[in-house]
Each structure stands twice: as C-alpha cells, then as structure tokens.
Amino acid sequence: DVPMTQSPSTLSASVGDSVTISCRASQDISKWLAWYQQKPGKPPKLLIYEASTLTNEAPSRFSGSGSGTEFTLSISSLQPDDFATYFCQHYNSYSKMFGQGTKVEI
Amino acid sequence: QVQLVQSGAEVKKPGSSVKVSCRVSGGTFSDGIGWVRQAPGQGLEWMGGLMAMFEEPNMGQKFESRLSITADKSTSTVYMELSSLRSEDTAVYFCARFRVTGAVSHPFDIWGLGTMVTVSS
C-alpha cells in the first residue's frame, strides 16, 4: 500500500474562483493517480485518471497534472455544482488507496 | 448499462460478522470489483478487491486478518464479509467496478449506492 497525503483538508472559495488541490504519494507512482468528486449521500464520481485524463462526464474546467509523487487537481471558474469533496487515489493491480479528501466549500 | 446492486442495510452486534453482496446488473462480472467504506463524516477507505480472472483477492493491510471477498460468477455477484466487528466498523460500504486491460488495473468507474452497516450493542 502507498499512503496518499492530500491538502488542504478544507478549501473555502466563491463561485468563479480558481482552486488547486494537492496530492502527494509516499513513493513514485508514475501516472497512476485518479481524482473523484463526492457529494453528500452519493457515491464518488470519477473525474480524472492517469493523472491528467478527463472522463467523458468531467467538465473541461477540471484539469489534473503531475507525475511521480506530486499531483494537483485544478478547477477553473468554480460553479455551484463543484462544491463537494474531492479525493485522490493511487491505483494499481494490488492497491487502490485514497487520500484523506478535500472539502471545497463556500 | 452496467449497474452495481448492493444488499440492504445491516445492524450487527460487536464481535459478529457481516456479509454484503454486490450484483453486476446489465452485464457480467468480467473485470474487477473493489470494496470501499466510508465512516460517518469521514473519507474513503479502500478495503480490497477481486479481479474476475483471479481467485485470490487483494486486501488492504488494515483488513487482511478479518476481510473475505468472494465471487459467484454464475450470478455475477461479489461478496464482502467482515468479521470481528467493532463500533469503528460502522460505515457505508460501497462496491465499485474497475476495468482491467492487459496488465493495467484502472480506477473505479461504476459504483454501487452503498450499504449502511451499523455495529452496536
């Protein structure tokens, strides 16, 4: 298992702001990093995989970058629907560990 | 459209076991199913998973000693059984699909709605 450290734990922002969430792996994980969005009472939704590839369901204002041990999720021009909790995840054939999560709130 | 249908909520006593099912509806169990839990107000915790092509599941280190993940391919159902329950195991338990292409295991792209497990005396 590769522990993942996410920061910040909470992020206060306004509609229209641009925000960045960081995720750090304890060892080199290449590009094997995903980002999820979760809203209360719902299962998570996959937004980004392989560190920077958006899923078909993810709006283009979301972007991911990084490789190795340092990764970021960026949201440009926050929309009301974006206020949620975001999780990073390292995935491979043996493990799929999550970061602690970042709550993006108004 | 593939959906994951989970069994209903459970209330268990400390020290007992719980078994939660996850049925692949609208498709077959041909890739992988993982289990993730979320305690009230907390983050996501990966527990383990099973690829259809292999008999042996992968377990998170924290759960190795008391977690069992099995599959019934005839019904496309995967089961998660957690034993020696304690109050800290109170959580929503999600199953989720991950695709496998060659040697690459992908992240979770389809999720069940979750099963609430409450451990209380």
mmCIF file of C-alpha atoms in Angstrom:
data_model
loop_
_atom_site.group_PDB
_atom_site.id
_atom_site.type_symbol
_atom_site.label_atom_id
_atom_site.label_comp_id
_atom_site.label_asym_id
_atom_site.label_seq_id
_atom_site.Cartn_x
_atom_site.Cartn_y
_atom_site.Cartn_z
ATOM 1 C CA ASP A 1 0.000 0.000 0.000
ATOM 2 C CA VAL A 2 1.181 3.515 -0.885
ATOM 3 C CA PRO A 3 -0.194 6.156 1.527
ATOM 4 C CA MET A 4 -1.533 9.313 -0.141
ATOM 5 C CA THR A 5 -1.483 12.741 1.505
ATOM 6 C CA GLN A 6 -3.954 15.342 0.308
ATOM 7 C CA SER A 7 -4.071 19.059 1.111
ATOM 8 C CA PRO A 8 -5.751 21.200 2.152
ATOM 9 C CA SER A 9 -8.452 19.322 4.061
ATOM 10 C CA THR A 10 -10.881 22.204 3.582
ATOM 11 C CA LEU A 11 -10.874 24.972 0.988
ATOM 12 C CA SER A 12 -13.163 27.990 1.100
ATOM 13 C CA ALA A 13 -13.921 29.611 -2.240
ATOM 14 C CA SER A 14 -16.536 31.532 -4.192
ATOM 15 C CA VAL A 15 -18.287 30.948 -7.492
ATOM 16 C CA GLY A 16 -15.915 31.982 -10.279
ATOM 17 C CA ASP A 17 -12.725 31.306 -8.287
ATOM 18 C CA SER A 18 -9.943 29.019 -9.488
ATOM 19 C CA VAL A 19 -8.721 26.459 -6.951
ATOM 20 C CA THR A 20 -5.989 23.846 -6.688
ATOM 21 C CA ILE A 21 -5.876 20.691 -4.569
ATOM 22 C CA SER A 22 -2.629 18.808 -3.951
ATOM 23 C CA CYS A 23 -1.973 15.115 -3.532
ATOM 24 C CA ARG A 24 1.363 13.573 -2.611
ATOM 25 C CA ALA A 25 2.386 9.921 -2.785
ATOM 26 C CA SER A 26 4.912 8.430 -0.379
ATOM 27 C CA GLN A 27 6.763 6.863 -3.327
ATOM 28 C CA ASP A 28 6.898 7.191 -7.104
ATOM 29 C CA ILE A 29 3.552 6.107 -8.586
ATOM 30 C CA SER A 30 4.224 7.323 -12.141
ATOM 31 C CA LYS A 31 0.899 8.497 -13.635
ATOM 32 C CA TRP A 32 -1.382 6.104 -11.756
ATOM 33 C CA LEU A 33 -3.455 8.714 -9.975
ATOM 34 C CA ALA A 34 -7.190 9.370 -10.144
ATOM 35 C CA TRP A 35 -9.448 12.120 -8.823
ATOM 36 C CA TYR A 36 -13.019 11.692 -7.641
ATOM 37 C CA GLN A 37 -15.792 14.091 -6.677
ATOM 38 C CA GLN A 38 -18.270 13.150 -3.967
ATOM 39 C CA LYS A 39 -21.429 14.875 -2.825
ATOM 40 C CA PRO A 40 -23.235 14.085 0.444
ATOM 41 C CA GLY A 41 -25.169 10.828 0.401
ATOM 42 C CA LYS A 42 -23.832 9.831 -3.004
ATOM 43 C CA PRO A 43 -21.060 7.504 -4.184
ATOM 44 C CA PRO A 44 -17.947 9.131 -5.603
ATOM 45 C CA LYS A 45 -17.735 10.059 -9.273
ATOM 46 C CA LEU A 46 -14.551 9.516 -11.279
ATOM 47 C CA LEU A 47 -13.303 12.774 -12.825
ATOM 48 C CA ILE A 48 -9.695 12.163 -13.881
ATOM 49 C CA TYR A 49 -7.482 9.118 -14.375
ATOM 50 C CA GLU A 50 -3.841 8.621 -15.321
ATOM 51 C CA ALA A 51 -3.209 11.925 -13.527
ATOM 52 C CA SER A 52 -4.483 14.168 -16.324
ATOM 53 C CA THR A 53 -7.076 12.390 -18.495
ATOM 54 C CA LEU A 54 -10.641 13.658 -18.040
ATOM 55 C CA THR A 55 -13.528 11.240 -18.148
ATOM 56 C CA ASN A 56 -16.392 11.927 -20.556
ATOM 57 C CA GLU A 57 -18.506 13.119 -17.617
ATOM 58 C CA ALA A 58 -15.987 15.661 -16.263
ATOM 59 C CA PRO A 59 -16.444 19.303 -17.306
ATOM 60 C CA SER A 60 -13.489 20.894 -19.092
ATOM 61 C CA ARG A 61 -12.931 23.350 -16.201
ATOM 62 C CA PHE A 62 -11.354 20.427 -14.329
ATOM 63 C CA SER A 63 -7.742 19.549 -15.011
ATOM 64 C CA GLY A 64 -5.142 17.286 -13.468
ATOM 65 C CA SER A 65 -1.381 17.373 -13.589
ATOM 66 C CA GLY A 66 1.705 15.795 -12.083
ATOM 67 C CA SER A 67 3.627 12.553 -12.080
ATOM 68 C CA GLY A 68 5.833 10.605 -9.704
ATOM 69 C CA THR A 69 4.919 11.813 -6.224
ATOM 70 C CA GLU A 70 3.300 15.242 -6.703
ATOM 71 C CA PHE A 71 -0.119 15.780 -8.275
ATOM 72 C CA THR A 72 -2.683 18.548 -8.489
ATOM 73 C CA LEU A 73 -6.347 18.904 -9.334
ATOM 74 C CA SER A 74 -7.340 22.333 -10.616
ATOM 75 C CA ILE A 75 -10.794 23.747 -11.086
ATOM 76 C CA SER A 76 -11.076 26.949 -13.067
ATOM 77 C CA SER A 77 -14.088 29.212 -12.583
ATOM 78 C CA LEU A 78 -15.860 27.281 -9.802
ATOM 79 C CA GLN A 79 -19.527 26.583 -10.443
ATOM 80 C CA PRO A 80 -22.181 25.964 -7.761
ATOM 81 C CA ASP A 81 -22.209 22.261 -8.701
ATOM 82 C CA ASP A 82 -18.480 21.999 -7.886
ATOM 83 C CA PHE A 83 -18.879 22.492 -4.141
ATOM 84 C CA ALA A 84 -18.175 18.955 -2.973
ATOM 85 C CA THR A 85 -15.422 16.779 -1.523
ATOM 86 C CA TYR A 86 -12.561 15.628 -3.750
ATOM 87 C CA PHE A 87 -10.399 12.556 -3.260
ATOM 88 C CA CYS A 88 -7.224 11.466 -4.961
ATOM 89 C CA GLN A 89 -6.453 7.761 -5.384
ATOM 90 C CA HIS A 90 -3.392 5.785 -6.351
ATOM 91 C CA TYR A 91 -4.386 2.662 -8.238
ATOM 92 C CA ASN A 92 -2.631 -0.454 -9.495
ATOM 93 C CA SER A 93 -3.311 -4.180 -9.612
ATOM 94 C CA TYR A 94 -2.734 -4.617 -5.889
ATOM 95 C CA SER A 95 -3.971 -1.489 -4.149
ATOM 96 C CA LYS A 96 -6.298 1.485 -4.605
ATOM 97 C CA MET A 97 -5.551 3.803 -1.670
ATOM 98 C CA PHE A 98 -7.305 7.146 -1.262
ATOM 99 C CA GLY A 99 -6.140 10.479 0.062
ATOM 100 C CA GLN A 100 -7.969 11.970 3.035
ATOM 101 C CA GLY A 101 -10.151 14.248 0.920
ATOM 102 C CA THR A 102 -10.560 17.992 0.369
ATOM 103 C CA LYS A 103 -13.869 19.665 1.012
ATOM 104 C CA VAL A 104 -14.478 22.654 -1.252
ATOM 105 C CA GLU A 105 -16.985 24.911 0.456
ATOM 106 C CA ILE A 106 -18.384 28.365 0.016
ATOM 107 C CA GLN B 1 -25.813 -0.044 -18.869
ATOM 108 C CA VAL B 2 -23.923 -1.820 -16.102
ATOM 109 C CA GLN B 3 -25.164 -1.169 -12.572
ATOM 110 C CA LEU B 4 -23.982 -2.492 -9.234
ATOM 111 C CA VAL B 5 -26.828 -3.544 -6.950
ATOM 112 C CA GLN B 6 -25.926 -3.865 -3.290
ATOM 113 C CA SER B 7 -27.759 -5.637 -0.491
ATOM 114 C CA GLY B 8 -29.657 -3.764 2.185
ATOM 115 C CA ALA B 9 -28.660 -2.127 5.446
ATOM 116 C CA GLU B 10 -27.439 -4.265 8.327
ATOM 117 C CA VAL B 11 -27.326 -3.853 12.099
ATOM 118 C CA LYS B 12 -24.793 -6.087 13.843
ATOM 119 C CA LYS B 13 -23.519 -6.775 17.342
ATOM 120 C CA PRO B 14 -19.849 -6.262 18.230
ATOM 121 C CA GLY B 15 -17.837 -9.404 17.587
ATOM 122 C CA SER B 16 -20.169 -10.708 14.883
ATOM 123 C CA SER B 17 -19.704 -10.744 11.086
ATOM 124 C CA VAL B 18 -21.461 -9.040 8.204
ATOM 125 C CA LYS B 19 -21.721 -10.152 4.594
ATOM 126 C CA VAL B 20 -22.626 -7.605 1.925
ATOM 127 C CA SER B 21 -23.387 -8.530 -1.673
ATOM 128 C CA CYS B 22 -22.843 -6.626 -4.905
ATOM 129 C CA ARG B 23 -24.550 -7.906 -8.063
ATOM 130 C CA VAL B 24 -23.459 -6.773 -11.512
ATOM 131 C CA SER B 25 -26.671 -5.916 -13.351
ATOM 132 C CA GLY B 26 -26.812 -5.301 -17.101
ATOM 133 C CA GLY B 27 -23.506 -7.019 -17.687
ATOM 134 C CA THR B 28 -21.266 -9.760 -16.445
ATOM 135 C CA PHE B 29 -18.550 -9.882 -13.852
ATOM 136 C CA SER B 30 -15.632 -9.775 -16.263
ATOM 137 C CA ASP B 31 -13.357 -7.128 -14.786
ATOM 138 C CA GLY B 32 -12.875 -6.327 -11.126
ATOM 139 C CA ILE B 33 -14.928 -5.329 -8.121
ATOM 140 C CA GLY B 34 -13.474 -3.458 -5.179
ATOM 141 C CA TRP B 35 -14.834 -2.529 -1.771
ATOM 142 C CA VAL B 36 -14.557 0.908 -0.209
ATOM 143 C CA ARG B 37 -16.015 2.074 3.075
ATOM 144 C CA GLN B 38 -16.836 5.486 4.476
ATOM 145 C CA ALA B 39 -17.455 6.066 8.179
ATOM 146 C CA PRO B 40 -19.902 8.863 9.046
ATOM 147 C CA GLY B 41 -18.361 12.214 8.159
ATOM 148 C CA GLN B 42 -15.072 10.600 7.157
ATOM 149 C CA GLY B 43 -13.133 9.890 3.993
ATOM 150 C CA LEU B 44 -12.970 6.917 1.655
ATOM 151 C CA GLU B 45 -11.096 3.828 2.762
ATOM 152 C CA TRP B 46 -10.108 1.133 0.257
ATOM 153 C CA MET B 47 -10.592 -2.326 1.734
ATOM 154 C CA GLY B 48 -9.777 -4.773 -1.036
ATOM 155 C CA GLY B 49 -10.892 -6.146 -4.364
ATOM 156 C CA LEU B 50 -11.193 -9.126 -6.656
ATOM 157 C CA MET B 51 -10.471 -9.473 -10.350
ATOM 158 C CA ALA B 52 -12.708 -11.873 -12.252
ATOM 159 C CA MET B 53 -9.745 -13.701 -13.753
ATOM 160 C CA PHE B 54 -8.153 -14.486 -10.406
ATOM 161 C CA GLU B 55 -9.384 -16.491 -7.452
ATOM 162 C CA GLU B 56 -7.361 -14.612 -4.821
ATOM 163 C CA PRO B 57 -8.438 -11.106 -3.817
ATOM 164 C CA ASN B 58 -6.140 -8.230 -2.904
ATOM 165 C CA MET B 59 -6.646 -6.855 0.605
ATOM 166 C CA GLY B 60 -5.619 -3.632 2.250
ATOM 167 C CA GLN B 61 -3.127 -4.279 5.034
ATOM 168 C CA LYS B 62 -5.551 -2.965 7.643
ATOM 169 C CA PHE B 63 -8.187 -5.571 6.797
ATOM 170 C CA GLU B 64 -6.136 -8.634 5.861
ATOM 171 C CA SER B 65 -6.922 -10.600 9.009
ATOM 172 C CA ARG B 66 -10.716 -10.219 9.040
ATOM 173 C CA LEU B 67 -11.871 -9.499 5.473
ATOM 174 C CA SER B 68 -13.065 -12.035 2.942
ATOM 175 C CA ILE B 69 -14.004 -11.223 -0.662
ATOM 176 C CA THR B 70 -15.534 -13.922 -2.825
ATOM 177 C CA ALA B 71 -17.430 -14.135 -6.094
ATOM 178 C CA ASP B 72 -20.199 -16.240 -7.575
ATOM 179 C CA LYS B 73 -19.616 -15.886 -11.300
ATOM 180 C CA SER B 74 -22.839 -17.754 -12.125
ATOM 181 C CA THR B 75 -24.838 -14.872 -10.636
ATOM 182 C CA SER B 76 -22.272 -12.091 -11.256
ATOM 183 C CA THR B 77 -22.273 -11.362 -7.541
ATOM 184 C CA VAL B 78 -19.322 -10.397 -5.355
ATOM 185 C CA TYR B 79 -19.467 -10.727 -1.587
ATOM 186 C CA MET B 80 -17.596 -8.846 1.137
ATOM 187 C CA GLU B 81 -17.534 -10.384 4.590
ATOM 188 C CA LEU B 82 -16.005 -8.542 7.535
ATOM 189 C CA SER B 83 -15.589 -10.389 10.817
ATOM 190 C CA SER B 84 -14.909 -9.449 14.454
ATOM 191 C CA LEU B 85 -16.962 -6.298 14.039
ATOM 192 C CA ARG B 86 -16.454 -3.338 16.341
ATOM 193 C CA SER B 87 -18.165 0.029 16.623
ATOM 194 C CA GLU B 88 -15.486 1.635 14.427
ATOM 195 C CA ASP B 89 -16.681 -0.526 11.524
ATOM 196 C CA THR B 90 -19.936 1.434 11.390
ATOM 197 C CA ALA B 91 -19.867 2.856 7.877
ATOM 198 C CA VAL B 92 -21.348 2.871 4.415
ATOM 199 C CA TYR B 93 -19.784 0.091 2.375
ATOM 200 C CA PHE B 94 -19.532 0.663 -1.383
ATOM 201 C CA CYS B 95 -18.687 -1.787 -4.111
ATOM 202 C CA ALA B 96 -17.199 -0.366 -7.299
ATOM 203 C CA ARG B 97 -16.111 -1.698 -10.664
ATOM 204 C CA PHE B 98 -12.620 -1.345 -12.059
ATOM 205 C CA ARG B 99 -11.682 -2.297 -15.611
ATOM 206 C CA VAL B 100 -8.663 -4.404 -16.393
ATOM 207 C CA THR B 101 -6.875 -4.118 -19.727
ATOM 208 C CA GLY B 102 -3.854 -6.345 -20.062
ATOM 209 C CA ALA B 103 -1.615 -5.662 -17.104
ATOM 210 C CA VAL B 104 -3.319 -2.353 -16.249
ATOM 211 C CA SER B 105 -5.878 -2.144 -13.472
ATOM 212 C CA HIS B 106 -7.923 1.035 -13.770
ATOM 213 C CA PRO B 107 -9.706 3.180 -11.134
ATOM 214 C CA PHE B 108 -13.321 2.755 -10.069
ATOM 215 C CA ASP B 109 -15.663 3.904 -12.822
ATOM 216 C CA ILE B 110 -19.025 2.487 -11.664
ATOM 217 C CA TRP B 111 -20.199 2.482 -8.050
ATOM 218 C CA GLY B 112 -22.991 0.879 -6.094
ATOM 219 C CA LEU B 113 -25.204 3.103 -3.947
ATOM 220 C CA GLY B 114 -23.702 1.781 -0.732
ATOM 221 C CA THR B 115 -24.819 -0.418 2.156
ATOM 222 C CA MET B 116 -25.051 1.039 5.648
ATOM 223 C CA VAL B 117 -23.610 -1.275 8.297
ATOM 224 C CA THR B 118 -24.208 -0.272 11.908
ATOM 225 C CA VAL B 119 -22.328 -2.050 14.698
ATOM 226 C CA SER B 120 -23.974 -1.521 18.038
ATOM 227 C CA SER B 121 -24.657 -3.465 21.194
#
